[in-house]
């Protein structure tokens, strides 16, 4: 089940209703949430439950062991090896076998074993593997105490709002709130929760799914003559927005649900397409993954402590592996490598004195320069998304070439010519701006004791949130929603 | 100190009042935006139920018997240009008898059977338009082709329970062909005043449609066809297959209905109510019916008959063809027509 399915609506109503009844008794509350989370995960495939439970038990045991052992590094290594090994087995076996067989066939040799047709990557495994690694490493570094209670630890891993696609939480962002006496019994900021859930549903069901309807036919036929001459750039833009709305929509819903249960989790997105550089982009996009890669991969590799060339190498390795984490294909690795190369290029640009002068420009010239940086960064990211969307290197490159080589008569055809799509995007922007104005008004009115304006703004925002949820259900283009993009990771 | 900022009993109702005003403002704004948007851009799942307001277009016109017919031969030809081209002119012949193979949904299923016939019986020329079409459209195509001189040796209509599912949900009397030639359906509406509201408001209409209660038979589930053939569906089948039998007799082209068993029936033990009901009904109407279930039920390793998406694998299609040939041979022996 996913957040946008009717089944989930019933699920959350029942679970939240029971939570409201039993939240004052800590043991009952934790038991309820753990059982509900396991039901949520197992609902699609019950056979996956032993896997996630194995992750929970092993990581918990490693955490306890780390506290007592004198060979902490070895024990940590075992734990990380388990997490990554199982992840790699499920995720990368088809890729490795496929590549091996292609090589054997290319050499004229008989192909090797093939992966069974029913092979499927357990959904969420990339996320809960990383959550486990973060826990074990933080225990090793003594930045968090090991959790002695298996049930509490298991809940920190399996809690359904963040289980399948993040945010990737640190122990001090969630696990510490499950410790005795710390478990919340009240929702946090219910209005914010309502607005987040509403915004997330709207982003996914109305915006991302509508873009998918328009753009998928193009991307399905990039490699063949059906789309010959069609201008690819509008579709590249559309996909950049689709993946943003899809993933940030999921995160909004996850964070909103977390707030309902009393947990405040970090945001995963901070206006990423307003980034002025590729480095800035990775501080704004999938923030919890970026910091995971920074703290648990880039820094242990040496970070920026060993000179220019080693730093760039560390960046490339981090981004290549980050790309591979997203998907088991060489195209994902290319996507990661492209971002790594852009980061290295950015670092080189930072060394150029002219760059500092441009950065220091003020007034209209400064705005122009910053605007140009934002546009350039957006286009670099958007072109890189081609490798993310199209799973082969050849079609990805073909797509980029078609941004510059096209028939002007076919500039805006197909889904890119759908007026309702562009209207929806503009309309969403305007509504978001309006809601932000009322949030600012509410804060100002509360701060300045304006007894009329504060409740007016409050009422507006509550009405906005509730009706936006209804509009998300009714304005979705086809009545049925597709899976979240990041669920496949 | 401002009067309205003084604490007291009187400020709470005012706060609630302002809260309500704010909420009403938001509701009116968003409902207005949503209503306007849906009026101009109805969702794709609504379009078949909007009647003349539907943006859908098509090559069809209303028909008293089938519900749907093609506006003209040209409209049919243009709608199937690529797939029909190899068979034109219709009286073209390469000396081989023609088997006109029609299926309804599941273009892959019908396509695979047609391909099996091409491979196994090179003495036969196969006519197959491919592309999934509703059953009513398929029969309308057969009628139009015969009216324009198409004379196959035999017409085959491959049918599975799922092919009748759309009629189970949307009976023939709900079909409305618009002036733009599109097939739409009259939505089922609740009684007034809610029904009136649905007709007036795009938002309420969409909400009603999304509950799936707008369908002609919202409780119909295709799997129930394994257990029983509902009376309404039986009546519609009688009308449709009666017309098929009539045109077969009028143009002296025998028609064979091939009742294909489903994965659930072969591998999971589901009942055969669909075939048990439809077979005799169609025979009474004058159609030839081939029901190959026993060959499938007797197959030792049933899993081999299917590909993962539950369409027939090559062995399944070969069994179909073999059973069809046996049936046709029996038909000829009993004086039913050419084989």
mmCIF file of N, CA, C and O in Angstrom, chain A residues 117 210 420 423-424 431 434 451-452 455-456 458-460 462-464 467-468 471 473-474 476-479, chain B residues 4-5 15 18-19 21-23 25-27 29-31 34 37-38 41 43-45 203 206-207 210 308:
data_model
loop_
_atom_site.group_PDB
_atom_site.id
_atom_site.type_symbol
_atom_site.label_atom_id
_atom_site.label_comp_id
_atom_site.label_asym_id
_atom_site.label_seq_id
_atom_site.Cartn_x
_atom_site.Cartn_y
_atom_site.Cartn_z
ATOM 1 N N UNK A 117 12.617 -14.579 -13.407
ATOM 2 C CA UNK A 117 11.778 -13.467 -13.889
ATOM 3 C C UNK A 117 11.063 -12.749 -12.757
ATOM 4 O O UNK A 117 10.744 -11.574 -12.867
ATOM 5 N N UNK A 210 0.186 14.064 -13.409
ATOM 6 C CA UNK A 210 -0.233 14.738 -14.649
ATOM 7 C C UNK A 210 0.968 14.904 -15.583
ATOM 8 O O UNK A 210 0.856 14.713 -16.795
ATOM 9 N N UNK A 420 -3.669 22.156 -19.983
ATOM 10 C CA UNK A 420 -4.090 21.905 -18.606
ATOM 11 C C UNK A 420 -2.870 21.645 -17.719
ATOM 12 O O UNK A 420 -2.866 21.985 -16.538
ATOM 13 N N UNK A 423 -1.160 25.006 -16.990
ATOM 14 C CA UNK A 423 -2.050 25.782 -16.111
ATOM 15 C C UNK A 423 -1.988 25.250 -14.684
ATOM 16 O O UNK A 423 -2.008 26.028 -13.723
ATOM 17 N N UNK A 424 -1.939 23.932 -14.568
ATOM 18 C CA UNK A 424 -1.883 23.323 -13.236
ATOM 19 C C UNK A 424 -0.608 23.749 -12.522
ATOM 20 O O UNK A 424 -0.623 24.065 -11.324
ATOM 21 N N UNK A 431 -1.152 29.309 -5.839
ATOM 22 C CA UNK A 431 -1.789 28.886 -4.582
ATOM 23 C C UNK A 431 -0.762 28.752 -3.466
ATOM 24 O O UNK A 431 -1.042 29.111 -2.312
ATOM 25 N N UNK A 434 0.033 32.125 -2.230
ATOM 26 C CA UNK A 434 -1.052 32.650 -1.404
ATOM 27 C C UNK A 434 -1.020 32.047 -0.002
ATOM 28 O O UNK A 434 -1.142 32.764 1.005
ATOM 29 N N UNK A 451 -5.912 40.294 17.302
ATOM 30 C CA UNK A 451 -6.860 39.224 17.597
ATOM 31 C C UNK A 451 -7.812 38.903 16.453
ATOM 32 O O UNK A 451 -8.434 37.864 16.447
ATOM 33 N N UNK A 452 -7.931 39.764 15.454
ATOM 34 C CA UNK A 452 -8.804 39.450 14.319
ATOM 35 C C UNK A 452 -8.034 38.694 13.251
ATOM 36 O O UNK A 452 -8.498 37.685 12.715
ATOM 37 N N UNK A 455 -6.736 34.601 14.022
ATOM 38 C CA UNK A 455 -7.694 33.516 13.771
ATOM 39 C C UNK A 455 -8.170 33.488 12.318
ATOM 40 O O UNK A 455 -8.450 32.429 11.780
ATOM 41 N N UNK A 456 -8.242 34.660 11.666
ATOM 42 C CA UNK A 456 -8.651 34.686 10.255
ATOM 43 C C UNK A 456 -7.643 33.893 9.428
ATOM 44 O O UNK A 456 -8.003 33.051 8.601
ATOM 45 N N UNK A 458 -5.492 31.699 10.521
ATOM 46 C CA UNK A 458 -5.560 30.303 10.972
ATOM 47 C C UNK A 458 -6.681 29.560 10.266
ATOM 48 O O UNK A 458 -6.517 28.444 9.764
ATOM 49 N N UNK A 459 -7.865 30.194 10.273
ATOM 50 C CA UNK A 459 -9.030 29.572 9.634
ATOM 51 C C UNK A 459 -8.799 29.368 8.157
ATOM 52 O O UNK A 459 -9.139 28.326 7.584
ATOM 53 N N UNK A 460 -8.181 30.379 7.522
ATOM 54 C CA UNK A 460 -7.903 30.267 6.094
ATOM 55 C C UNK A 460 -6.996 29.070 5.840
ATOM 56 O O UNK A 460 -7.221 28.269 4.937
ATOM 57 N N UNK A 462 -6.410 26.393 7.700
ATOM 58 C CA UNK A 462 -7.073 25.108 7.941
ATOM 59 C C UNK A 462 -7.990 24.752 6.774
ATOM 60 O O UNK A 462 -7.994 23.626 6.274
ATOM 61 N N UNK A 463 -8.784 25.729 6.345
ATOM 62 C CA UNK A 463 -9.675 25.476 5.204
ATOM 63 C C UNK A 463 -8.884 25.127 3.962
ATOM 64 O O UNK A 463 -9.234 24.225 3.190
ATOM 65 N N UNK A 464 -7.777 25.828 3.766
ATOM 66 C CA UNK A 464 -6.904 25.594 2.611
ATOM 67 C C UNK A 464 -6.401 24.160 2.633
ATOM 68 O O UNK A 464 -6.469 23.443 1.626
ATOM 69 N N UNK A 467 -9.357 21.487 2.112
ATOM 70 C CA UNK A 467 -9.897 21.480 0.743
ATOM 71 C C UNK A 467 -8.829 21.047 -0.258
ATOM 72 O O UNK A 467 -9.129 20.412 -1.280
ATOM 73 N N UNK A 468 -7.564 21.365 0.036
ATOM 74 C CA UNK A 468 -6.498 20.941 -0.871
ATOM 75 C C UNK A 468 -6.411 19.418 -0.931
ATOM 76 O O UNK A 468 -6.137 18.839 -1.983
ATOM 77 N N UNK A 471 -9.115 18.449 -3.219
ATOM 78 C CA UNK A 471 -8.770 18.763 -4.608
ATOM 79 C C UNK A 471 -7.723 17.786 -5.140
ATOM 80 O O UNK A 471 -7.739 17.441 -6.322
ATOM 81 N N UNK A 473 -7.529 14.682 -4.537
ATOM 82 C CA UNK A 473 -8.236 13.469 -4.941
ATOM 83 C C UNK A 473 -9.034 13.693 -6.218
ATOM 84 O O UNK A 473 -9.158 12.790 -7.042
ATOM 85 N N UNK A 474 -9.569 14.899 -6.387
ATOM 86 C CA UNK A 474 -10.473 15.128 -7.516
ATOM 87 C C UNK A 474 -9.772 15.653 -8.762
ATOM 88 O O UNK A 474 -10.248 15.427 -9.871
ATOM 89 N N UNK A 476 -6.725 14.820 -9.655
ATOM 90 C CA UNK A 476 -5.753 13.872 -10.222
ATOM 91 C C UNK A 476 -6.252 13.486 -11.601
ATOM 92 O O UNK A 476 -7.443 13.254 -11.789
ATOM 93 N N UNK A 477 -5.375 13.411 -12.589
ATOM 94 C CA UNK A 477 -5.818 13.368 -13.984
ATOM 95 C C UNK A 477 -6.583 12.125 -14.378
ATOM 96 O O UNK A 477 -7.407 12.168 -15.275
ATOM 97 N N UNK A 478 -6.304 10.987 -13.725
ATOM 98 C CA UNK A 478 -6.941 9.765 -14.207
ATOM 99 C C UNK A 478 -7.614 8.964 -13.099
ATOM 100 O O UNK A 478 -8.045 7.848 -13.329
ATOM 101 N N UNK A 479 -7.693 9.522 -11.922
ATOM 102 C CA UNK A 479 -8.384 8.794 -10.868
ATOM 103 C C UNK A 479 -7.546 7.746 -10.166
ATOM 104 O O UNK A 479 -7.780 7.414 -9.022
ATOM 105 N N UNK B 4 -10.436 45.269 21.132
ATOM 106 C CA UNK B 4 -10.564 43.889 20.655
ATOM 107 C C UNK B 4 -9.394 43.020 21.076
ATOM 108 O O UNK B 4 -9.358 41.845 20.775
ATOM 109 N N UNK B 5 -8.409 43.601 21.753
ATOM 110 C CA UNK B 5 -7.339 42.732 22.209
ATOM 111 C C UNK B 5 -7.449 42.460 23.701
ATOM 112 O O UNK B 5 -6.600 41.800 24.283
ATOM 113 N N UNK B 15 -13.089 35.510 17.931
ATOM 114 C CA UNK B 15 -12.001 34.727 17.328
ATOM 115 C C UNK B 15 -12.563 33.592 16.497
ATOM 116 O O UNK B 15 -12.120 33.351 15.378
ATOM 117 N N UNK B 18 -13.921 34.948 13.308
ATOM 118 C CA UNK B 18 -12.897 35.253 12.303
ATOM 119 C C UNK B 18 -12.291 33.965 11.746
ATOM 120 O O UNK B 18 -11.973 33.893 10.548
ATOM 121 N N UNK B 19 -12.145 32.992 12.598
ATOM 122 C CA UNK B 19 -11.632 31.689 12.153
ATOM 123 C C UNK B 19 -12.552 31.116 11.087
ATOM 124 O O UNK B 19 -12.100 30.652 10.025
ATOM 125 N N UNK B 21 -14.665 32.721 9.199
ATOM 126 C CA UNK B 21 -14.605 33.542 7.975
ATOM 127 C C UNK B 21 -13.392 33.133 7.139
ATOM 128 O O UNK B 21 -13.477 32.985 5.922
ATOM 129 N N UNK B 22 -12.249 32.999 7.832
ATOM 130 C CA UNK B 22 -11.038 32.594 7.116
ATOM 131 C C UNK B 22 -11.212 31.263 6.425
ATOM 132 O O UNK B 22 -10.822 31.069 5.265
ATOM 133 N N UNK B 23 -11.850 30.328 7.149
ATOM 134 C CA UNK B 23 -12.035 28.998 6.590
ATOM 135 C C UNK B 23 -12.964 29.059 5.374
ATOM 136 O O UNK B 23 -12.676 28.449 4.330
ATOM 137 N N UNK B 25 -13.492 31.558 3.424
ATOM 138 C CA UNK B 25 -12.754 32.204 2.317
ATOM 139 C C UNK B 25 -11.920 31.164 1.563
ATOM 140 O O UNK B 25 -11.926 31.108 0.334
ATOM 141 N N UNK B 26 -11.183 30.369 2.320
ATOM 142 C CA UNK B 26 -10.304 29.371 1.693
ATOM 143 C C UNK B 26 -11.112 28.345 0.928
ATOM 144 O O UNK B 26 -10.777 27.967 -0.194
ATOM 145 N N UNK B 27 -12.204 27.890 1.538
ATOM 146 C CA UNK B 27 -13.035 26.875 0.893
ATOM 147 C C UNK B 27 -13.605 27.426 -0.416
ATOM 148 O O UNK B 27 -13.537 26.781 -1.461
ATOM 149 N N UNK B 29 -12.513 29.872 -2.260
ATOM 150 C CA UNK B 29 -11.461 30.103 -3.255
ATOM 151 C C UNK B 29 -11.059 28.805 -3.931
ATOM 152 O O UNK B 29 -11.051 28.694 -5.160
ATOM 153 N N UNK B 30 -10.731 27.796 -3.113
ATOM 154 C CA UNK B 30 -10.226 26.553 -3.693
ATOM 155 C C UNK B 30 -11.320 25.792 -4.430
ATOM 156 O O UNK B 30 -11.073 25.205 -5.483
ATOM 157 N N UNK B 31 -12.526 25.813 -3.894
ATOM 158 C CA UNK B 31 -13.621 25.137 -4.602
ATOM 159 C C UNK B 31 -13.869 25.826 -5.942
ATOM 160 O O UNK B 31 -14.103 25.169 -6.963
ATOM 161 N N UNK B 34 -11.052 24.793 -8.276
ATOM 162 C CA UNK B 34 -11.218 23.404 -8.693
ATOM 163 C C UNK B 34 -12.380 23.226 -9.650
ATOM 164 O O UNK B 34 -12.287 22.520 -10.647
ATOM 165 N N UNK B 37 -11.501 24.638 -13.085
ATOM 166 C CA UNK B 37 -10.519 23.792 -13.765
ATOM 167 C C UNK B 37 -11.182 22.542 -14.336
ATOM 168 O O UNK B 37 -10.960 22.170 -15.488
ATOM 169 N N UNK B 38 -12.010 21.897 -13.520
ATOM 170 C CA UNK B 38 -12.605 20.640 -13.980
ATOM 171 C C UNK B 38 -13.621 20.848 -15.095
ATOM 172 O O UNK B 38 -13.852 19.958 -15.899
ATOM 173 N N UNK B 41 -11.183 21.244 -18.043
ATOM 174 C CA UNK B 41 -10.250 20.136 -18.236
ATOM 175 C C UNK B 41 -10.708 18.915 -17.445
ATOM 176 O O UNK B 41 -10.127 18.576 -16.425
ATOM 177 N N UNK B 43 -11.065 15.269 -16.012
ATOM 178 C CA UNK B 43 -10.070 14.191 -15.928
ATOM 179 C C UNK B 43 -10.377 13.104 -16.947
ATOM 180 O O UNK B 43 -11.518 12.949 -17.392
ATOM 181 N N UNK B 44 -9.364 12.353 -17.322
ATOM 182 C CA UNK B 44 -9.537 11.353 -18.379
ATOM 183 C C UNK B 44 -10.552 10.282 -17.984
ATOM 184 O O UNK B 44 -11.277 9.781 -18.835
ATOM 185 N N UNK B 45 -10.632 9.954 -16.690
ATOM 186 C CA UNK B 45 -11.586 8.904 -16.307
ATOM 187 C C UNK B 45 -13.027 9.395 -16.319
ATOM 188 O O UNK B 45 -13.951 8.608 -16.197
ATOM 189 N N UNK B 203 -17.043 19.329 -9.735
ATOM 190 C CA UNK B 203 -16.351 18.755 -8.571
ATOM 191 C C UNK B 203 -17.162 17.597 -8.008
ATOM 192 O O UNK B 203 -16.626 16.520 -7.750
ATOM 193 N N UNK B 206 -17.143 14.671 -10.380
ATOM 194 C CA UNK B 206 -15.884 13.913 -10.336
ATOM 195 C C UNK B 206 -15.821 13.059 -9.077
ATOM 196 O O UNK B 206 -15.378 11.910 -9.118
ATOM 197 N N UNK B 207 -16.255 13.631 -7.960
ATOM 198 C CA UNK B 207 -16.255 12.848 -6.717
ATOM 199 C C UNK B 207 -17.153 11.623 -6.863
ATOM 200 O O UNK B 207 -16.786 10.521 -6.447
ATOM 201 N N UNK B 210 -15.502 9.059 -9.035
ATOM 202 C CA UNK B 210 -14.347 8.407 -8.405
ATOM 203 C C UNK B 210 -14.780 7.359 -7.380
ATOM 204 O O UNK B 210 -13.999 6.506 -6.999
ATOM 205 N N UNK B 308 3.977 -15.220 -17.638
ATOM 206 C CA UNK B 308 3.729 -14.619 -16.322
ATOM 207 C C UNK B 308 2.497 -13.708 -16.248
ATOM 208 O O UNK B 308 1.858 -13.626 -15.214
#
